Amino acid sequence: MGLKAIRLLCLFLISGWLNAVVAQDEAKGGEEAEPATKVNPASRSGFSTGLGEWALARRYPEQAVWLDLDEEGRALGLFLPEYVTPATGALLILADEGQTADEGVLGSLRVALAERGLAVMTVGLGLPPEAIRRHRMDVMAPGLDDDAGQNPDQGGNTPDSVMIDVAEEPPLDDLTADYRNSVRTILSAGVAVLQQRGYERVGVLGIGWSADYVTNWAADAAAVSAVVWLAPRFPARQAVTLPSLLKERNGGQGWPVLDLHGSGGRSGTEGQARAAAFARADVAGYDRQPVALNRPLRAEDAMRVASRVSAWLKNRSASGD
């Protein structure tokens, strides 16, 4: 073997050894760095996990607002100021359970409302524990689900009903209270941020199951100007108490309610039933408006919803309500 061949062989062996050392160091460094990348300070409470908040914040850096939830961690709100001045007011929109702040109709609705003179913040909502969802569906009266063959949950996140012996179920009061308190914390933080930005008239809108959460939160909130339900769903227990809750608030110069529900099928029937119950209870300030909606809600619904909501809020503002 010639001298030149020996040199080439030595260079080849040395190069292979160096590559192996570098690969070992990179693997070791990756193992050491991996745990740090898994830590998400916004999800330490476990409440806001699975909503892709960091990805949304990177996608909409100019809209991202992190809401401080104290012990609960943080939640992401996507905020757009009004595109038309003067502003009609501000609206905090709470997504349906299991939906992000930009999912379904929310992204398009945020823009459509801003174009109509409303400042808007959308906030995602994590799913409640499975036991709550399962129990809620089991105790619902037959016929409350929407049109046959379609998933009754707006976000498509509620599993099919499972037959369970209610007598054997563990008490869910504490679990439900904890989840509701977490939602209340999000709503309080979102409204506080809008008020800090100078908006005096702040309303709240709940989609699907969130209509129940925003209503119960607003019952104890002094700074709410209006409550909007979009394709609302209510657990059987809460649905029974709605007339008395609204009568107490609205009779005492509380907030008005706009009920935007599907115009056809059982959504329309349920909307009529709610309106009849409120009429029997002499509830003031309740306005029901059937509207053609997709199930689940989609971006194409945004323009119709935004037109109804903005017109209703402007009429309320003009009348001094």
PDB file of N, CA and C in Angstrom, residues 227-316:
ATOM      1  N   VAL A 227     -75.739  39.942  27.712  1.00  0.00           N
ATOM      2  CA  VAL A 227     -75.378  38.524  27.589  1.00  0.00           C
ATOM      3  C   VAL A 227     -75.965  38.006  26.284  1.00  0.00           C
ATOM      4  N   VAL A 228     -75.137  37.311  25.510  1.00  0.00           N
ATOM      5  CA  VAL A 228     -75.588  36.744  24.237  1.00  0.00           C
ATOM      6  C   VAL A 228     -75.365  35.237  24.272  1.00  0.00           C
ATOM      7  N   TRP A 229     -76.393  34.497  23.851  1.00  0.00           N
ATOM      8  CA  TRP A 229     -76.289  33.045  23.698  1.00  0.00           C
ATOM      9  C   TRP A 229     -76.250  32.733  22.206  1.00  0.00           C
ATOM     10  N   LEU A 230     -75.253  31.983  21.774  1.00  0.00           N
ATOM     11  CA  LEU A 230     -75.156  31.574  20.382  1.00  0.00           C
ATOM     12  C   LEU A 230     -75.245  30.052  20.312  1.00  0.00           C
ATOM     13  N   ALA A 231     -76.307  29.562  19.651  1.00  0.00           N
ATOM     14  CA  ALA A 231     -76.575  28.124  19.581  1.00  0.00           C
ATOM     15  C   ALA A 231     -76.460  27.508  20.972  1.00  0.00           C
ATOM     16  N   PRO A 232     -77.218  28.043  21.954  1.00  0.00           N
ATOM     17  CA  PRO A 232     -76.995  27.654  23.347  1.00  0.00           C
ATOM     18  C   PRO A 232     -77.428  26.224  23.672  1.00  0.00           C
ATOM     19  N   ARG A 233     -76.739  25.664  24.648  1.00  0.00           N
ATOM     20  CA  ARG A 233     -77.117  24.383  25.251  1.00  0.00           C
ATOM     21  C   ARG A 233     -77.041  24.566  26.769  1.00  0.00           C
ATOM     22  N   PHE A 234     -78.007  23.994  27.458  1.00  0.00           N
ATOM     23  CA  PHE A 234     -78.050  24.122  28.909  1.00  0.00           C
ATOM     24  C   PHE A 234     -78.279  22.753  29.542  1.00  0.00           C
ATOM     25  N   PRO A 235     -77.512  22.428  30.595  1.00  0.00           N
ATOM     26  CA  PRO A 235     -77.821  21.212  31.343  1.00  0.00           C
ATOM     27  C   PRO A 235     -79.238  21.298  31.909  1.00  0.00           C
ATOM     28  N   ALA A 236     -79.880  20.161  32.055  1.00  0.00           N
ATOM     29  CA  ALA A 236     -81.285  20.143  32.484  1.00  0.00           C
ATOM     30  C   ALA A 236     -81.492  20.905  33.791  1.00  0.00           C
ATOM     31  N   ARG A 237     -80.578  20.734  34.727  1.00  0.00           N
ATOM     32  CA  ARG A 237     -80.739  21.390  36.034  1.00  0.00           C
ATOM     33  C   ARG A 237     -80.669  22.908  35.910  1.00  0.00           C
ATOM     34  N   GLN A 238     -79.720  23.399  35.077  1.00  0.00           N
ATOM     35  CA  GLN A 238     -79.584  24.840  34.918  1.00  0.00           C
ATOM     36  C   GLN A 238     -80.729  25.425  34.090  1.00  0.00           C
ATOM     37  N   ALA A 239     -81.222  24.658  33.117  1.00  0.00           N
ATOM     38  CA  ALA A 239     -82.300  25.164  32.262  1.00  0.00           C
ATOM     39  C   ALA A 239     -83.548  25.485  33.073  1.00  0.00           C
ATOM     40  N   VAL A 240     -83.806  24.698  34.110  1.00  0.00           N
ATOM     41  CA  VAL A 240     -84.995  24.912  34.942  1.00  0.00           C
ATOM     42  C   VAL A 240     -84.916  26.228  35.701  1.00  0.00           C
ATOM     43  N   THR A 241     -83.706  26.641  36.072  1.00  0.00           N
ATOM     44  CA  THR A 241     -83.539  27.840  36.900  1.00  0.00           C
ATOM     45  C   THR A 241     -83.366  29.114  36.086  1.00  0.00           C
ATOM     46  N   LEU A 242     -83.255  29.004  34.760  1.00  0.00           N
ATOM     47  CA  LEU A 242     -83.008  30.189  33.939  1.00  0.00           C
ATOM     48  C   LEU A 242     -84.077  31.270  34.086  1.00  0.00           C
ATOM     49  N   PRO A 243     -85.383  30.955  34.039  1.00  0.00           N
ATOM     50  CA  PRO A 243     -86.383  32.025  34.160  1.00  0.00           C
ATOM     51  C   PRO A 243     -86.247  32.834  35.436  1.00  0.00           C
ATOM     52  N   SER A 244     -86.056  32.162  36.572  1.00  0.00           N
ATOM     53  CA  SER A 244     -85.931  32.896  37.835  1.00  0.00           C
ATOM     54  C   SER A 244     -84.639  33.700  37.878  1.00  0.00           C
ATOM     55  N   LEU A 245     -83.569  33.152  37.294  1.00  0.00           N
ATOM     56  CA  LEU A 245     -82.293  33.861  37.284  1.00  0.00           C
ATOM     57  C   LEU A 245     -82.396  35.137  36.451  1.00  0.00           C
ATOM     58  N   LEU A 246     -82.973  35.024  35.259  1.00  0.00           N
ATOM     59  CA  LEU A 246     -83.097  36.192  34.391  1.00  0.00           C
ATOM     60  C   LEU A 246     -84.083  37.210  34.951  1.00  0.00           C
ATOM     61  N   LYS A 247     -85.155  36.738  35.565  1.00  0.00           N
ATOM     62  CA  LYS A 247     -86.131  37.666  36.130  1.00  0.00           C
ATOM     63  C   LYS A 247     -85.528  38.470  37.272  1.00  0.00           C
ATOM     64  N   GLU A 248     -84.740  37.820  38.085  1.00  0.00           N
ATOM     65  CA  GLU A 248     -84.101  38.512  39.210  1.00  0.00           C
ATOM     66  C   GLU A 248     -83.146  39.580  38.731  1.00  0.00           C
ATOM     67  N   ARG A 249     -82.334  39.244  37.704  1.00  0.00           N
ATOM     68  CA  ARG A 249     -81.356  40.205  37.214  1.00  0.00           C
ATOM     69  C   ARG A 249     -82.016  41.323  36.395  1.00  0.00           C
ATOM     70  N   ASN A 250     -82.840  40.944  35.427  1.00  0.00           N
ATOM     71  CA  ASN A 250     -83.421  41.944  34.530  1.00  0.00           C
ATOM     72  C   ASN A 250     -84.479  42.790  35.218  1.00  0.00           C
ATOM     73  N   GLY A 251     -85.185  42.199  36.166  1.00  0.00           N
ATOM     74  CA  GLY A 251     -86.171  42.971  36.915  1.00  0.00           C
ATOM     75  C   GLY A 251     -85.528  44.026  37.785  1.00  0.00           C
ATOM     76  N   GLY A 252     -84.272  43.799  38.123  1.00  0.00           N
ATOM     77  CA  GLY A 252     -83.531  44.767  38.934  1.00  0.00           C
ATOM     78  C   GLY A 252     -82.580  45.591  38.104  1.00  0.00           C
ATOM     79  N   GLN A 253     -82.989  45.909  36.846  1.00  0.00           N
ATOM     80  CA  GLN A 253     -82.158  46.702  35.934  1.00  0.00           C
ATOM     81  C   GLN A 253     -80.834  46.007  35.649  1.00  0.00           C
ATOM     82  N   GLY A 254     -80.907  44.678  35.448  1.00  0.00           N
ATOM     83  CA  GLY A 254     -79.713  43.923  35.113  1.00  0.00           C
ATOM     84  C   GLY A 254     -79.455  43.911  33.621  1.00  0.00           C
ATOM     85  N   TRP A 255     -78.752  42.915  33.142  1.00  0.00           N
ATOM     86  CA  TRP A 255     -78.357  42.854  31.737  1.00  0.00           C
ATOM     87  C   TRP A 255     -79.442  42.187  30.885  1.00  0.00           C
ATOM     88  N   PRO A 256     -79.594  42.643  29.624  1.00  0.00           N
ATOM     89  CA  PRO A 256     -80.505  41.995  28.683  1.00  0.00           C
ATOM     90  C   PRO A 256     -79.858  40.752  28.080  1.00  0.00           C
ATOM     91  N   VAL A 257     -80.672  39.890  27.476  1.00  0.00           N
ATOM     92  CA  VAL A 257     -80.190  38.636  26.893  1.00  0.00           C
ATOM     93  C   VAL A 257     -80.654  38.522  25.447  1.00  0.00           C
ATOM     94  N   LEU A 258     -79.728  38.178  24.552  1.00  0.00           N
ATOM     95  CA  LEU A 258     -80.051  37.862  23.170  1.00  0.00           C
ATOM     96  C   LEU A 258     -79.846  36.370  22.966  1.00  0.00           C
ATOM     97  N   ASP A 259     -80.899  35.677  22.569  1.00  0.00           N
ATOM     98  CA  ASP A 259     -80.868  34.234  22.343  1.00  0.00           C
ATOM     99  C   ASP A 259     -80.849  33.980  20.837  1.00  0.00           C
ATOM    100  N   LEU A 260     -79.661  33.675  20.286  1.00  0.00           N
ATOM    101  CA  LEU A 260     -79.513  33.351  18.871  1.00  0.00           C
ATOM    102  C   LEU A 260     -79.409  31.834  18.729  1.00  0.00           C
ATOM    103  N   HIS A 261     -80.449  31.225  18.199  1.00  0.00           N
ATOM    104  CA  HIS A 261     -80.443  29.766  18.067  1.00  0.00           C
ATOM    105  C   HIS A 261     -80.806  29.366  16.655  1.00  0.00           C
ATOM    106  N   GLY A 262     -80.581  28.109  16.319  1.00  0.00           N
ATOM    107  CA  GLY A 262     -80.913  27.604  15.000  1.00  0.00           C
ATOM    108  C   GLY A 262     -82.391  27.760  14.704  1.00  0.00           C
ATOM    109  N   SER A 263     -82.696  28.069  13.460  1.00  0.00           N
ATOM    110  CA  SER A 263     -84.089  28.344  13.097  1.00  0.00           C
ATOM    111  C   SER A 263     -84.887  27.083  12.810  1.00  0.00           C
ATOM    112  N   GLY A 264     -84.237  25.973  12.574  1.00  0.00           N
ATOM    113  CA  GLY A 264     -84.947  24.755  12.214  1.00  0.00           C
ATOM    114  C   GLY A 264     -84.709  23.625  13.202  1.00  0.00           C
ATOM    115  N   GLY A 265     -85.483  22.541  12.985  1.00  0.00           N
ATOM    116  CA  GLY A 265     -85.301  21.349  13.795  1.00  0.00           C
ATOM    117  C   GLY A 265     -85.564  21.578  15.268  1.00  0.00           C
ATOM    118  N   ARG A 266     -84.914  20.786  16.079  1.00  0.00           N
ATOM    119  CA  ARG A 266     -85.145  20.850  17.515  1.00  0.00           C
ATOM    120  C   ARG A 266     -84.520  22.080  18.150  1.00  0.00           C
ATOM    121  N   SER A 267     -83.504  22.671  17.494  1.00  0.00           N
ATOM    122  CA  SER A 267     -82.945  23.922  18.013  1.00  0.00           C
ATOM    123  C   SER A 267     -84.018  25.005  18.022  1.00  0.00           C
ATOM    124  N   GLY A 268     -84.798  25.066  16.952  1.00  0.00           N
ATOM    125  CA  GLY A 268     -85.889  26.038  16.893  1.00  0.00           C
ATOM    126  C   GLY A 268     -86.958  25.746  17.916  1.00  0.00           C
ATOM    127  N   THR A 269     -87.286  24.467  18.090  1.00  0.00           N
ATOM    128  CA  THR A 269     -88.304  24.077  19.075  1.00  0.00           C
ATOM    129  C   THR A 269     -87.871  24.417  20.488  1.00  0.00           C
ATOM    130  N   GLU A 270     -86.597  24.156  20.794  1.00  0.00           N
ATOM    131  CA  GLU A 270     -86.090  24.461  22.129  1.00  0.00           C
ATOM    132  C   GLU A 270     -86.061  25.961  22.380  1.00  0.00           C
ATOM    133  N   GLY A 271     -85.726  26.737  21.335  1.00  0.00           N
ATOM    134  CA  GLY A 271     -85.749  28.190  21.482  1.00  0.00           C
ATOM    135  C   GLY A 271     -87.143  28.702  21.781  1.00  0.00           C
ATOM    136  N   GLN A 272     -88.141  28.164  21.113  1.00  0.00           N
ATOM    137  CA  GLN A 272     -89.526  28.539  21.389  1.00  0.00           C
ATOM    138  C   GLN A 272     -89.924  28.169  22.810  1.00  0.00           C
ATOM    139  N   ALA A 273     -89.475  27.002  23.272  1.00  0.00           N
ATOM    140  CA  ALA A 273     -89.795  26.565  24.631  1.00  0.00           C
ATOM    141  C   ALA A 273     -89.165  27.489  25.668  1.00  0.00           C
ATOM    142  N   ARG A 274     -87.909  27.921  25.422  1.00  0.00           N
ATOM    143  CA  ARG A 274     -87.261  28.849  26.354  1.00  0.00           C
ATOM    144  C   ARG A 274     -88.029  30.163  26.410  1.00  0.00           C
ATOM    145  N   ALA A 275     -88.394  30.675  25.232  1.00  0.00           N
ATOM    146  CA  ALA A 275     -89.116  31.952  25.183  1.00  0.00           C
ATOM    147  C   ALA A 275     -90.448  31.851  25.917  1.00  0.00           C
ATOM    148  N   ALA A 276     -91.143  30.726  25.779  1.00  0.00           N
ATOM    149  CA  ALA A 276     -92.425  30.547  26.464  1.00  0.00           C
ATOM    150  C   ALA A 276     -92.232  30.501  27.979  1.00  0.00           C
ATOM    151  N   ALA A 277     -91.173  29.827  28.421  1.00  0.00           N
ATOM    152  CA  ALA A 277     -90.908  29.755  29.858  1.00  0.00           C
ATOM    153  C   ALA A 277     -90.595  31.132  30.429  1.00  0.00           C
ATOM    154  N   PHE A 278     -89.832  31.944  29.688  1.00  0.00           N
ATOM    155  CA  PHE A 278     -89.511  33.287  30.146  1.00  0.00           C
ATOM    156  C   PHE A 278     -90.751  34.184  30.146  1.00  0.00           C
ATOM    157  N   ALA A 279     -91.623  33.992  29.164  1.00  0.00           N
ATOM    158  CA  ALA A 279     -92.855  34.786  29.113  1.00  0.00           C
ATOM    159  C   ALA A 279     -93.763  34.459  30.295  1.00  0.00           C
ATOM    160  N   ARG A 280     -93.869  33.185  30.634  1.00  0.00           N
ATOM    161  CA  ARG A 280     -94.699  32.792  31.777  1.00  0.00           C
ATOM    162  C   ARG A 280     -94.157  33.373  33.073  1.00  0.00           C
ATOM    163  N   ALA A 281     -92.836  33.530  33.136  1.00  0.00           N
ATOM    164  CA  ALA A 281     -92.209  34.067  34.351  1.00  0.00           C
ATOM    165  C   ALA A 281     -92.102  35.588  34.313  1.00  0.00           C
ATOM    166  N   ASP A 282     -92.672  36.226  33.268  1.00  0.00           N
ATOM    167  CA  ASP A 282     -92.616  37.684  33.123  1.00  0.00           C
ATOM    168  C   ASP A 282     -91.184  38.204  33.132  1.00  0.00           C
ATOM    169  N   VAL A 283     -90.305  37.526  32.407  1.00  0.00           N
ATOM    170  CA  VAL A 283     -88.908  37.949  32.313  1.00  0.00           C
ATOM    171  C   VAL A 283     -88.794  39.115  31.331  1.00  0.00           C
ATOM    172  N   ALA A 284     -88.172  40.190  31.759  1.00  0.00           N
ATOM    173  CA  ALA A 284     -87.956  41.360  30.896  1.00  0.00           C
ATOM    174  C   ALA A 284     -86.542  41.308  30.320  1.00  0.00           C
ATOM    175  N   GLY A 285     -86.364  41.950  29.162  1.00  0.00           N
ATOM    176  CA  GLY A 285     -85.028  42.069  28.589  1.00  0.00           C
ATOM    177  C   GLY A 285     -84.549  40.856  27.826  1.00  0.00           C
ATOM    178  N   TYR A 286     -85.440  39.901  27.539  1.00  0.00           N
ATOM    179  CA  TYR A 286     -85.051  38.704  26.792  1.00  0.00           C
ATOM    180  C   TYR A 286     -85.500  38.848  25.342  1.00  0.00           C
ATOM    181  N   ASP A 287     -84.595  38.579  24.402  1.00  0.00           N
ATOM    182  CA  ASP A 287     -84.897  38.704  22.981  1.00  0.00           C
ATOM    183  C   ASP A 287     -84.429  37.433  22.278  1.00  0.00           C
ATOM    184  N   ARG A 288     -85.361  36.746  21.631  1.00  0.00           N
ATOM    185  CA  ARG A 288     -85.046  35.515  20.906  1.00  0.00           C
ATOM    186  C   ARG A 288     -85.047  35.779  19.404  1.00  0.00           C
ATOM    187  N   GLN A 289     -83.975  35.343  18.737  1.00  0.00           N
ATOM    188  CA  GLN A 289     -83.880  35.519  17.286  1.00  0.00           C
ATOM    189  C   GLN A 289     -83.406  34.219  16.632  1.00  0.00           C
ATOM    190  N   PRO A 290     -84.318  33.486  15.978  1.00  0.00           N
ATOM    191  CA  PRO A 290     -83.897  32.308  15.213  1.00  0.00           C
ATOM    192  C   PRO A 290     -83.055  32.739  14.012  1.00  0.00           C
ATOM    193  N   VAL A 291     -82.042  31.972  13.699  1.00  0.00           N
ATOM    194  CA  VAL A 291     -81.169  32.302  12.569  1.00  0.00           C
ATOM    195  C   VAL A 291     -80.656  30.999  11.961  1.00  0.00           C
ATOM    196  N   ALA A 292     -80.477  31.001  10.655  1.00  0.00           N
ATOM    197  CA  ALA A 292     -79.953  29.812   9.971  1.00  0.00           C
ATOM    198  C   ALA A 292     -78.494  29.609  10.371  1.00  0.00           C
ATOM    199  N   LEU A 293     -78.212  28.472  11.005  1.00  0.00           N
ATOM    200  CA  LEU A 293     -76.869  28.177  11.493  1.00  0.00           C
ATOM    201  C   LEU A 293     -76.462  26.765  11.090  1.00  0.00           C
ATOM    202  N   ASN A 294     -75.178  26.596  10.823  1.00  0.00           N
ATOM    203  CA  ASN A 294     -74.628  25.261  10.591  1.00  0.00           C
ATOM    204  C   ASN A 294     -74.395  24.563  11.928  1.00  0.00           C
ATOM    205  N   ARG A 295     -74.404  23.245  11.895  1.00  0.00           N
ATOM    206  CA  ARG A 295     -74.023  22.478  13.067  1.00  0.00           C
ATOM    207  C   ARG A 295     -72.950  21.480  12.677  1.00  0.00           C
ATOM    208  N   PRO A 296     -71.728  21.632  13.230  1.00  0.00           N
ATOM    209  CA  PRO A 296     -71.316  22.700  14.140  1.00  0.00           C
ATOM    210  C   PRO A 296     -71.169  24.032  13.405  1.00  0.00           C
ATOM    211  N   LEU A 297     -71.067  25.094  14.188  1.00  0.00           N
ATOM    212  CA  LEU A 297     -70.912  26.425  13.613  1.00  0.00           C
ATOM    213  C   LEU A 297     -69.642  26.489  12.767  1.00  0.00           C
ATOM    214  N   ARG A 298     -69.735  27.210  11.650  1.00  0.00           N
ATOM    215  CA  ARG A 298     -68.592  27.338  10.756  1.00  0.00           C
ATOM    216  C   ARG A 298     -68.325  28.816  10.456  1.00  0.00           C
ATOM    217  N   ALA A 299     -67.212  29.058   9.788  1.00  0.00           N
ATOM    218  CA  ALA A 299     -66.809  30.433   9.484  1.00  0.00           C
ATOM    219  C   ALA A 299     -67.876  31.168   8.672  1.00  0.00           C
ATOM    220  N   GLU A 300     -68.593  30.446   7.837  1.00  0.00           N
ATOM    221  CA  GLU A 300     -69.605  31.090   6.996  1.00  0.00           C
ATOM    222  C   GLU A 300     -70.793  31.617   7.794  1.00  0.00           C
ATOM    223  N   ASP A 301     -70.926  31.204   9.054  1.00  0.00           N
ATOM    224  CA  ASP A 301     -72.002  31.714   9.911  1.00  0.00           C
ATOM    225  C   ASP A 301     -71.678  33.086  10.493  1.00  0.00           C
ATOM    226  N   ALA A 302     -70.420  33.503  10.409  1.00  0.00           N
ATOM    227  CA  ALA A 302     -69.958  34.690  11.125  1.00  0.00           C
ATOM    228  C   ALA A 302     -70.698  35.956  10.713  1.00  0.00           C
ATOM    229  N   MET A 303     -70.897  36.155   9.426  1.00  0.00           N
ATOM    230  CA  MET A 303     -71.515  37.397   8.960  1.00  0.00           C
ATOM    231  C   MET A 303     -72.945  37.530   9.472  1.00  0.00           C
ATOM    232  N   ARG A 304     -73.714  36.445   9.414  1.00  0.00           N
ATOM    233  CA  ARG A 304     -75.100  36.490   9.900  1.00  0.00           C
ATOM    234  C   ARG A 304     -75.142  36.763  11.396  1.00  0.00           C
ATOM    235  N   VAL A 305     -74.286  36.065  12.140  1.00  0.00           N
ATOM    236  CA  VAL A 305     -74.269  36.243  13.595  1.00  0.00           C
ATOM    237  C   VAL A 305     -73.826  37.654  13.951  1.00  0.00           C
ATOM    238  N   ALA A 306     -72.764  38.147  13.310  1.00  0.00           N
ATOM    239  CA  ALA A 306     -72.244  39.475  13.622  1.00  0.00           C
ATOM    240  C   ALA A 306     -73.283  40.556  13.341  1.00  0.00           C
ATOM    241  N   SER A 307     -74.030  40.413  12.251  1.00  0.00           N
ATOM    242  CA  SER A 307     -75.063  41.398  11.926  1.00  0.00           C
ATOM    243  C   SER A 307     -76.141  41.437  12.998  1.00  0.00           C
ATOM    244  N   ARG A 308     -76.574  40.261  13.448  1.00  0.00           N
ATOM    245  CA  ARG A 308     -77.608  40.204  14.484  1.00  0.00           C
ATOM    246  C   ARG A 308     -77.108  40.791  15.802  1.00  0.00           C
ATOM    247  N   VAL A 309     -75.916  40.391  16.204  1.00  0.00           N
ATOM    248  CA  VAL A 309     -75.377  40.832  17.496  1.00  0.00           C
ATOM    249  C   VAL A 309     -75.122  42.334  17.498  1.00  0.00           C
ATOM    250  N   SER A 310     -74.468  42.857  16.460  1.00  0.00           N
ATOM    251  CA  SER A 310     -74.132  44.277  16.439  1.00  0.00           C
ATOM    252  C   SER A 310     -75.383  45.141  16.375  1.00  0.00           C
ATOM    253  N   ALA A 311     -76.381  44.735  15.567  1.00  0.00           N
ATOM    254  CA  ALA A 311     -77.620  45.509  15.480  1.00  0.00           C
ATOM    255  C   ALA A 311     -78.356  45.513  16.818  1.00  0.00           C
ATOM    256  N   TRP A 312     -78.382  44.384  17.476  1.00  0.00           N
ATOM    257  CA  TRP A 312     -79.067  44.287  18.778  1.00  0.00           C
ATOM    258  C   TRP A 312     -78.381  45.162  19.822  1.00  0.00           C
ATOM    259  N   LEU A 313     -77.048  45.104  19.864  1.00  0.00           N
ATOM    260  CA  LEU A 313     -76.313  45.908  20.836  1.00  0.00           C
ATOM    261  C   LEU A 313     -76.465  47.407  20.548  1.00  0.00           C
ATOM    262  N   LYS A 314     -76.461  47.779  19.268  1.00  0.00           N
ATOM    263  CA  LYS A 314     -76.652  49.204  18.934  1.00  0.00           C
ATOM    264  C   LYS A 314     -78.030  49.686  19.342  1.00  0.00           C
ATOM    265  N   ASN A 315     -79.043  48.867  19.133  1.00  0.00           N
ATOM    266  CA  ASN A 315     -80.411  49.237  19.538  1.00  0.00           C
ATOM    267  C   ASN A 315     -80.498  49.395  21.052  1.00  0.00           C
ATOM    268  N   ARG A 316     -79.848  48.500  21.770  1.00  0.00           N
ATOM    269  CA  ARG A 316     -79.832  48.597  23.237  1.00  0.00           C
ATOM    270  C   ARG A 316     -79.125  49.845  23.688  1.00  0.00           C
TER     271      ARG A 316
END
